[in-house]
Short mmCIF file of C-alpha atoms and ligand atoms in Angstrom, two decimals:
data_model
loop_
_atom_site.label_atom_id
_atom_site.label_comp_id
_atom_site.label_asym_id
_atom_site.label_seq_id
_atom_site.Cartn_x
_atom_site.Cartn_y
_atom_site.Cartn_z
CA MET A 1 -8.24 36.00 13.57
CA PRO A 2 -7.01 34.78 17.93
CA ASN A 3 -5.59 37.40 20.52
CA TRP A 4 -1.88 37.39 19.98
CA THR A 5 0.79 37.52 23.03
CA ARG A 6 3.86 36.95 22.28
CA GLU A 7 3.47 34.01 24.35
CA LYS A 8 1.16 32.10 22.37
CA VAL A 9 3.86 32.95 19.35
CA GLU A 10 5.80 30.84 21.41
CA SER A 11 4.53 28.53 21.28
CA LEU A 12 4.00 27.77 17.55
CA ASP A 13 8.02 27.55 17.07
CA GLN A 14 7.98 24.50 19.96
CA ALA A 15 5.24 22.72 18.66
CA ASP A 16 6.96 23.24 15.11
CA PRO A 17 8.69 20.35 12.50
CA LEU A 18 10.41 22.36 10.45
CA ALA A 19 12.36 24.20 13.55
CA GLU A 20 15.49 22.61 12.92
CA LYS A 21 15.56 23.41 9.71
CA ARG A 22 16.64 26.73 10.89
CA ARG A 23 20.53 25.67 11.24
CA LEU A 24 20.93 24.99 8.11
CA PHE A 25 21.45 28.16 7.05
CA HIS A 26 23.31 30.95 7.22
CA LEU A 27 21.55 33.86 9.35
CA PRO A 28 23.25 36.86 10.74
CA GLU A 29 22.73 37.37 14.22
CA GLY A 30 20.35 39.78 14.57
CA LEU A 31 18.07 39.89 11.17
CA ILE A 32 15.02 39.30 10.81
CA TYR A 33 14.99 37.99 7.33
CA LEU A 34 12.06 38.56 5.15
CA ASP A 35 13.32 39.18 1.57
CA GLY A 36 14.44 34.84 1.11
CA ASN A 37 11.14 35.11 -1.61
CA SER A 38 13.59 37.64 -3.34
CA LEU A 39 17.20 36.28 -2.82
CA GLY A 40 17.48 32.86 -0.02
CA PRO A 41 20.13 33.00 2.22
CA ARG A 42 23.54 31.15 2.08
CA PRO A 43 22.59 27.62 3.66
CA GLU A 44 25.02 26.32 5.44
CA GLY A 45 27.15 23.92 2.99
CA VAL A 46 27.43 26.48 0.01
CA ALA A 47 30.90 27.38 1.56
CA ALA A 48 32.56 24.48 2.16
CA ARG A 49 31.28 22.86 -1.65
CA LEU A 50 32.91 26.77 -2.95
CA THR A 51 35.60 26.73 -1.47
CA ALA A 52 37.02 23.45 -2.72
CA VAL A 53 35.58 23.16 -6.61
CA VAL A 54 37.73 26.99 -5.81
CA GLU A 55 40.49 25.58 -3.93
CA ASP A 56 41.00 21.17 -5.44
CA GLU A 57 39.04 21.35 -8.02
CA TRP A 58 39.04 24.29 -10.48
CA GLY A 59 42.68 24.70 -8.42
CA GLU A 60 44.16 21.41 -8.99
CA GLY A 61 42.47 20.09 -11.46
CA LEU A 62 41.99 22.15 -13.81
CA ILE A 63 40.68 21.09 -16.61
CA ARG A 64 40.71 17.56 -15.56
CA SER A 65 38.15 18.58 -13.60
CA TRP A 66 35.71 18.81 -16.27
CA ASN A 67 36.08 15.20 -16.32
CA ALA A 68 37.64 14.12 -12.69
CA ALA A 69 34.87 16.21 -10.53
CA GLU A 70 31.95 15.19 -13.47
CA TRP A 71 31.20 18.69 -13.78
CA ILE A 72 30.25 18.42 -17.46
CA GLU A 73 27.17 16.71 -16.08
CA LEU A 74 26.13 19.36 -12.72
CA PRO A 75 23.28 21.09 -15.23
CA GLN A 76 22.14 17.35 -15.21
CA ARG A 77 22.78 16.35 -11.45
CA VAL A 78 21.30 19.48 -10.50
CA GLY A 79 18.29 18.54 -12.86
CA ALA A 80 17.90 16.05 -10.46
CA LYS A 81 18.11 17.85 -7.71
CA LEU A 82 15.75 20.20 -8.40
CA ALA A 83 12.78 17.43 -10.16
CA PRO A 84 11.44 16.09 -7.14
CA ILE A 85 10.59 20.12 -5.35
CA ILE A 86 8.48 20.42 -8.27
CA GLY A 87 6.20 16.84 -8.86
CA ALA A 88 8.69 15.50 -12.11
CA ARG A 89 10.45 13.14 -13.50
CA PRO A 90 14.66 13.61 -13.34
CA GLY A 91 15.16 13.14 -17.17
CA GLU A 92 12.18 16.38 -16.96
CA VAL A 93 14.62 19.19 -15.44
CA ILE A 94 17.89 20.54 -16.45
CA ALA A 95 19.70 23.15 -14.20
CA CYS A 96 20.76 26.21 -16.96
CA ASP A 97 21.35 30.33 -18.37
CA SER A 98 19.06 32.65 -16.86
CA THR A 99 15.13 32.27 -16.18
CA SER A 100 14.06 34.93 -18.87
CA VAL A 101 16.76 33.17 -21.94
CA ASN A 102 14.85 29.14 -20.22
CA LEU A 103 12.00 31.51 -20.98
CA PHE A 104 12.61 32.39 -24.74
CA LYS A 105 13.75 28.78 -24.91
CA VAL A 106 11.18 26.93 -24.70
CA LEU A 107 8.56 29.56 -25.53
CA MET A 108 10.11 28.97 -29.39
CA ALA A 109 9.97 24.92 -29.36
CA ALA A 110 6.30 25.19 -28.19
CA LEU A 111 5.72 27.38 -31.31
CA THR A 112 7.47 24.97 -33.32
CA ILE A 113 5.32 22.43 -31.96
CA ASN A 114 2.33 24.16 -31.92
CA LYS A 115 2.67 25.46 -35.55
CA GLY A 116 0.22 27.24 -38.18
CA ARG A 117 -1.47 28.72 -34.63
CA GLN A 118 -1.29 32.58 -34.49
CA LYS A 119 -1.75 33.58 -30.83
CA ILE A 120 1.16 33.91 -28.03
CA VAL A 121 -1.74 34.65 -23.94
CA THR A 122 -0.44 35.59 -21.53
CA GLU A 123 -1.45 37.71 -17.37
CA ALA A 124 -1.33 41.93 -18.67
CA GLY A 125 0.75 42.09 -15.25
CA ASN A 126 2.83 39.48 -15.18
CA PHE A 127 6.38 39.58 -14.04
CA PRO A 128 7.96 42.60 -17.05
CA THR A 129 10.69 40.14 -18.15
CA ASP A 130 8.53 37.43 -19.05
CA ASN A 131 6.25 39.38 -20.54
CA TYR A 132 9.48 41.94 -22.19
CA ILE A 133 10.82 38.41 -23.26
CA ILE A 134 7.51 36.24 -25.16
CA ARG A 135 6.50 40.29 -26.44
CA SER A 136 9.60 39.93 -28.45
CA VAL A 137 8.86 35.94 -29.47
CA ALA A 138 5.84 37.73 -30.47
CA SER A 139 7.76 39.96 -33.05
CA LEU A 140 10.66 37.62 -33.51
CA SER A 141 7.56 34.43 -35.03
CA GLY A 142 5.00 36.49 -36.11
CA LEU A 143 2.86 36.35 -34.06
CA GLU A 144 0.38 38.37 -31.77
CA CYS A 145 0.90 38.78 -27.72
CA LEU A 146 -2.73 38.83 -25.72
CA ALA A 147 -1.20 39.62 -22.35
CA ARG A 148 -5.07 39.84 -20.43
CA PRO A 149 -6.43 41.58 -17.23
CA ALA A 150 -6.01 37.33 -14.86
CA ASP A 151 -10.09 36.84 -14.92
CA GLN A 152 -10.45 37.09 -18.60
CA LEU A 153 -7.04 35.17 -19.59
CA LEU A 154 -8.78 31.46 -19.97
CA GLU A 155 -11.60 33.22 -22.54
CA ALA A 156 -8.83 34.56 -24.99
CA VAL A 157 -7.12 31.63 -25.05
CA ASP A 158 -8.50 29.16 -28.59
CA ALA A 159 -8.20 27.51 -31.33
CA ASP A 160 -5.81 29.88 -32.40
CA THR A 161 -3.61 30.23 -28.91
CA ALA A 162 -0.46 28.25 -29.83
CA CYS A 163 1.01 28.68 -25.93
CA LEU A 164 -0.73 30.45 -22.54
CA VAL A 165 2.22 31.80 -20.60
CA LEU A 166 1.99 32.19 -16.90
CA THR A 167 3.89 33.15 -14.12
CA HIS A 168 2.17 30.72 -11.22
CA VAL A 169 2.50 33.09 -8.19
CA ASN A 170 1.58 36.82 -8.83
CA TYR A 171 5.07 39.06 -7.55
CA ARG A 172 2.50 42.31 -6.68
CA THR A 173 0.11 40.47 -4.13
CA GLY A 174 1.35 36.30 -4.07
CA GLU A 175 -2.52 35.43 -5.53
CA PHE A 176 -1.52 32.02 -7.50
CA TYR A 177 -3.53 30.09 -10.35
CA ASP A 178 -4.89 26.51 -10.05
CA LEU A 179 -1.52 24.54 -11.63
CA GLU A 180 -3.53 22.05 -13.01
CA ALA A 181 -6.75 23.62 -13.58
CA THR A 182 -5.52 26.31 -15.82
CA THR A 183 -3.49 23.95 -17.67
CA ARG A 184 -6.16 21.38 -18.06
CA LYS A 185 -7.91 23.94 -19.60
CA ALA A 186 -5.79 26.05 -22.57
CA HIS A 187 -5.43 22.29 -23.27
CA ASP A 188 -8.81 20.70 -23.97
CA LYS A 189 -8.78 24.14 -26.88
CA GLY A 190 -4.86 22.45 -27.89
CA ALA A 191 -2.31 25.45 -26.39
CA LEU A 192 0.39 24.49 -24.96
CA VAL A 193 1.74 25.71 -20.85
CA ILE A 194 4.46 27.25 -20.11
CA TRP A 195 4.61 27.57 -16.90
CA ASP A 196 7.31 30.30 -14.20
CA LEU A 197 8.04 28.48 -11.28
CA SER A 198 10.05 31.58 -10.01
CA HIS A 199 8.08 32.65 -6.88
CA SER A 200 6.64 29.24 -5.57
CA ALA A 201 9.72 26.76 -6.33
CA GLY A 202 10.72 25.46 -2.86
CA ALA A 203 8.12 26.99 -1.36
CA MET A 204 4.98 24.35 -1.50
CA PRO A 205 3.78 21.14 -3.47
CA LEU A 206 4.07 21.67 -7.24
CA ASP A 207 2.69 18.08 -8.79
CA LEU A 208 3.68 19.24 -13.16
CA ASP A 209 4.22 15.25 -13.85
CA ARG A 210 0.19 14.41 -12.61
CA ALA A 211 -1.24 18.69 -13.61
CA GLY A 212 0.23 17.72 -17.22
CA VAL A 213 2.22 20.86 -17.69
CA ASP A 214 4.17 20.51 -21.26
CA PHE A 215 7.31 22.89 -20.21
CA ALA A 216 8.92 24.89 -17.41
CA VAL A 217 11.14 27.26 -16.17
CA GLY A 218 11.51 28.86 -13.43
CA CYS A 219 14.77 30.01 -10.69
CA GLY A 220 17.81 28.97 -8.48
CA TYR A 221 18.47 32.12 -6.35
CA LYS A 222 14.27 32.74 -4.60
CA PHE A 223 13.06 30.48 -2.37
CA LEU A 224 15.41 27.60 -3.48
CA ASN A 225 18.62 29.86 -2.11
CA GLY A 226 20.78 28.51 -5.08
CA GLY A 227 23.09 32.26 -4.53
CA PRO A 228 22.57 35.68 -6.32
CA GLY A 229 21.99 34.69 -9.59
CA ALA A 230 22.34 31.52 -9.86
CA PRO A 231 21.29 29.13 -12.68
CA ALA A 232 17.15 29.06 -13.20
CA TYR A 233 16.52 25.87 -14.75
CA LEU A 234 14.44 23.87 -16.93
CA PHE A 235 10.54 21.55 -17.96
CA VAL A 236 9.86 19.40 -20.15
CA ALA A 237 7.27 17.06 -19.72
CA GLU A 238 9.25 13.76 -21.76
CA ALA A 239 6.51 13.41 -24.22
CA LEU A 240 7.62 16.41 -25.65
CA HIS A 241 11.40 15.85 -25.26
CA ASP A 242 11.90 15.15 -28.86
CA LYS A 243 10.03 17.87 -30.49
CA VAL A 244 11.62 20.40 -28.99
CA GLU A 245 14.01 21.81 -31.76
CA PRO A 246 16.74 24.22 -29.67
CA VAL A 247 16.27 27.68 -30.90
CA LEU A 248 20.10 28.30 -29.44
CA SER A 249 21.94 25.35 -30.97
CA GLY A 250 24.95 25.76 -28.32
CA TRP A 251 26.46 23.12 -28.60
CA MET A 252 26.75 21.70 -25.10
CA GLY A 253 22.77 20.73 -26.59
CA HIS A 254 23.96 18.67 -29.86
CA ALA A 255 24.60 14.90 -29.16
CA ARG A 256 28.64 14.56 -29.40
CA PRO A 257 29.73 17.86 -28.27
CA PHE A 258 33.74 17.05 -28.60
CA ASP A 259 33.08 15.36 -32.02
CA PHE A 260 33.62 19.00 -33.22
CA ALA A 261 31.24 18.35 -35.89
CA ASP A 262 30.30 20.74 -38.74
CA ASP A 263 26.07 20.57 -38.08
CA TYR A 264 24.64 19.97 -35.22
CA GLU A 265 22.76 17.63 -34.65
CA PRO A 266 20.81 18.05 -30.84
CA ALA A 267 20.77 15.13 -27.75
CA ALA A 268 18.44 12.96 -26.75
CA GLY A 269 16.75 14.35 -23.67
CA ILE A 270 16.65 16.94 -22.16
CA ASP A 271 20.62 17.51 -22.55
CA ARG A 272 19.98 19.31 -25.87
CA ASN A 273 18.28 22.36 -23.86
CA LEU A 274 22.09 23.71 -22.71
CA CYS A 275 23.10 26.16 -25.02
CA GLY A 276 26.81 27.57 -23.64
CA THR A 277 29.26 26.66 -21.16
CA PRO A 278 28.02 26.31 -18.25
CA GLY A 279 29.05 28.12 -14.60
CA ILE A 280 30.78 25.52 -12.06
CA LEU A 281 30.23 28.39 -9.80
CA GLY A 282 27.43 28.94 -9.32
CA MET A 283 26.35 25.31 -10.43
CA ALA A 284 27.97 23.88 -7.74
CA ALA A 285 26.97 26.82 -5.49
CA LEU A 286 22.80 25.86 -6.42
CA ASP A 287 23.84 21.71 -6.55
CA ALA A 288 25.00 22.52 -2.78
CA ALA A 289 22.11 24.57 -1.31
CA LEU A 290 19.31 22.10 -2.84
CA ASP A 291 20.86 19.34 0.23
CA ALA A 292 18.17 22.09 2.32
CA PHE A 293 14.79 20.23 1.02
CA ALA A 294 16.79 16.50 1.10
CA ASP A 295 14.79 15.70 4.45
CA VAL A 296 12.03 18.10 3.45
CA ASP A 297 8.35 17.27 2.89
CA MET A 298 6.79 19.74 0.76
CA GLU A 299 3.00 19.64 2.21
CA GLU A 300 4.62 20.76 5.86
CA VAL A 301 6.55 23.45 3.69
CA ARG A 302 3.15 25.04 2.97
CA ARG A 303 1.68 24.14 6.52
CA LYS A 304 3.68 26.40 7.51
CA SER A 305 4.16 29.85 5.56
CA MET A 306 0.01 29.29 5.37
CA GLN A 307 0.38 29.80 9.10
CA LEU A 308 3.38 32.42 9.23
CA GLY A 309 1.39 34.78 6.25
CA ASP A 310 -2.21 34.14 8.42
CA LEU A 311 -0.38 34.54 11.69
CA LEU A 312 1.96 38.30 10.51
CA VAL A 313 -1.31 39.13 8.50
CA ASP A 314 -3.37 39.79 11.80
CA LEU A 315 -0.37 40.48 14.01
CA VAL A 316 -0.05 44.03 11.05
CA GLU A 317 -4.23 45.04 11.52
CA ASP A 318 -4.00 43.93 15.21
CA GLN A 319 -0.96 45.81 15.84
CA CYS A 320 -0.96 48.42 13.56
CA ALA A 321 -4.08 49.69 12.37
CA ASP A 322 -4.32 53.10 12.05
CA HIS A 323 -1.30 53.53 10.43
CA GLY A 324 -3.08 53.37 6.35
CA PHE A 325 -2.34 49.43 5.39
CA SER A 326 -3.86 47.25 3.83
CA VAL A 327 -3.12 43.63 3.19
CA ILE A 328 -3.85 43.40 -0.85
CA SER A 329 -2.43 39.18 -0.40
CA PRO A 330 -5.10 36.97 -0.28
CA HIS A 331 -6.39 37.36 3.34
CA ASP A 332 -7.08 33.52 2.00
CA ALA A 333 -4.54 31.51 3.21
CA THR A 334 -5.53 27.89 0.59
CA MET A 335 -5.13 31.14 -2.14
CA ARG A 336 -2.27 32.47 -1.19
CA ALA A 337 1.60 31.29 -1.71
CA SER A 338 4.47 32.79 0.32
CA GLN A 339 4.39 36.40 0.94
CA VAL A 340 2.35 38.27 2.32
CA SER A 341 2.27 42.23 0.39
CA ILE A 342 0.30 45.14 2.03
CA ALA A 343 0.56 48.44 0.28
CA HIS A 344 1.08 51.95 1.73
CA PRO A 345 1.14 55.35 0.11
CA GLN A 346 4.61 55.34 1.91
CA GLY A 347 5.86 51.85 1.68
CA TYR A 348 9.34 52.92 -0.02
CA ALA A 349 9.72 54.65 2.21
CA ILE A 350 8.92 52.40 5.50
CA MET A 351 10.36 49.72 4.39
CA GLN A 352 13.73 51.50 4.10
CA ALA A 353 12.76 52.02 7.74
CA LEU A 354 12.59 48.92 8.46
CA ILE A 355 15.71 47.48 7.06
CA SER A 356 17.14 50.12 8.69
CA LYS A 357 15.96 48.74 12.20
CA GLY A 358 17.08 45.05 10.69
CA VAL A 359 13.93 43.47 9.27
CA ILE A 360 14.58 43.46 5.82
CA GLY A 361 11.78 43.36 3.18
CA ASP A 362 12.05 44.54 -0.65
CA TYR A 363 9.40 46.74 -2.18
CA ARG A 364 7.32 47.10 -5.47
CA ASP A 365 6.00 50.22 -6.92
CA PRO A 366 3.50 51.14 -6.14
CA GLU A 367 3.37 51.33 -3.39
CA VAL A 368 3.67 47.30 -2.47
CA MET A 369 6.52 46.80 1.03
CA ARG A 370 6.43 42.43 -0.24
CA PHE A 371 7.82 40.24 3.18
CA GLY A 372 8.41 37.18 2.39
CA ILE A 373 7.65 34.02 4.48
CA THR A 374 9.98 30.59 4.45
CA PRO A 375 8.96 28.38 6.69
CA LEU A 376 12.64 26.90 6.52
CA TYR A 377 14.98 29.07 8.44
CA LEU A 378 11.85 31.63 9.14
CA ARG A 379 11.03 30.93 13.27
CA PHE A 380 6.86 33.32 14.46
CA ILE A 381 8.49 34.66 17.02
CA ASP A 382 10.60 36.88 13.99
CA LEU A 383 7.50 38.65 12.86
CA TRP A 384 5.76 39.71 16.65
CA HIS A 385 9.70 40.68 16.45
CA ALA A 386 9.33 42.57 12.88
CA VAL A 387 5.52 43.95 13.41
CA ARG A 388 6.88 45.65 17.07
CA HIS A 389 9.30 47.19 14.98
CA LEU A 390 7.24 48.65 12.06
CA ARG A 391 4.99 49.66 14.74
CA ARG A 392 7.56 51.55 16.49
CA ILE A 393 7.94 53.62 13.04
CA MET A 394 4.54 54.69 12.04
CA GLU A 395 4.03 56.08 16.09
CA LYS A 396 7.36 57.38 15.90
CA GLU A 397 7.60 58.24 12.20
CA THR A 398 11.20 58.11 11.72
CA TRP A 399 10.02 57.19 7.86
CA ARG A 400 9.98 61.03 7.31
CA ARG A 401 14.42 60.92 7.43
CA PRO A 402 15.02 61.84 4.28
CA GLU A 403 17.57 59.43 3.32
CA PHE A 404 15.14 56.95 3.63
CA SER A 405 13.46 58.39 -0.10
CA GLU A 406 16.05 58.08 -1.41
CA ARG A 407 15.97 55.51 -4.68
CA HIS A 408 18.28 53.23 -4.99
CA PRO A 409 18.64 51.22 -8.23
CA VAL A 410 17.43 47.85 -6.40
CA THR A 411 14.06 47.83 -4.41
C1 LIG B 1 12.94 36.23 -10.88
C2 LIG B 1 11.29 36.70 -11.95
C3 LIG B 1 12.75 36.41 -12.86
C4 LIG B 1 13.84 36.17 -12.86
O1 LIG B 1 14.35 36.43 -14.09
P1 LIG B 1 16.60 36.58 -14.40
O2 LIG B 1 16.40 36.05 -16.06
O3 LIG B 1 17.08 35.10 -14.32
O4 LIG B 1 15.67 37.90 -14.58
C5 LIG B 1 11.49 35.67 -13.62
N1 LIG B 1 10.02 35.59 -13.07
C6 LIG B 1 9.58 36.51 -12.81
C7 LIG B 1 8.79 35.41 -12.63
C8 LIG B 1 10.36 35.88 -11.47
O5 LIG B 1 10.07 36.06 -10.51
#
């Protein structure tokens, strides 16, 4: 561990090839934002785009804008913009619905493709919504759902496994799976694989096509900065497109929605995975937000992410030693995604005290303080200041103030 000084940290910013990207985001003055893994900040182009959609396209164009402003194609266009970020071809990704709903859709599709097999396997402690949906699907389909700890997962995948459903990055620890190797091992047993990329897309390079992934889903509002409750997306490998039998067979996934036919006929390709009318305001915000990734090399993002994460771990362990923190994210940057999680018995109150000082992270029971690492707009010096605030809060015991222990509905 180098002996960090403010000057050394500043020199990392001076050498940062991504430093210019910060200008693409609206960040409130004086705030240190370490929660872009939960809700990304607003990219600068979004406000103008939303104003244009509201005032011109909706306000003046009204229903004509479905054609004139090409609203009807937005889910495909946003999907195509997302594709290079996750290593997919443009026609393999579509923006729609929420991650939870998309997981339901692709899991039902996978079970139909792998009919006859009796098990769905996932990780115990997976992100809650994923496991709730998986269990509902299992009970709806009369299948068995096995939730296993990460180190026993692959043993549970066998010739009776229809589908392995995993979240790429563990939301508590930030540890992540080897996506390609895990996919291959599941495929060796004939299981299909669904990945939830909510905590990796936009934060690290992904190559779904090379890894041979069957299905993926993920969130638009975290590292992709699409805005609160932004549309999610789903990926289906091209080879499986025709095999998907949509269970939420809404009219937007019909081959010809405006025939108003009595019978459902699925659209070709990825389009059949749509269900109802897309929310154009949210879709337009995500579309504009993704422009921030236009000339970004994801390998560069990953390099800076690892460097930022290492610095944060070093600073906490160096400057806040003796205050009872333990870093629960992997120390090895190659095993850690774009967040650093630090456990402390008083984690909730300490996080509230930090937020009151303008350092924003979040908290997950039990004891986990999470700090999102977002290379496009985070500076190394931000982490220096954040840890100084943390140390002062511990030294002065400000976290003991009663208001910091009050629980809010969203932590
Ligand atoms: C954030 C997140 C979700 C969110 O799902 P919504 O349907 O958007 O609420 C789902 N899964 C994982 C793994 C997540 O990290």
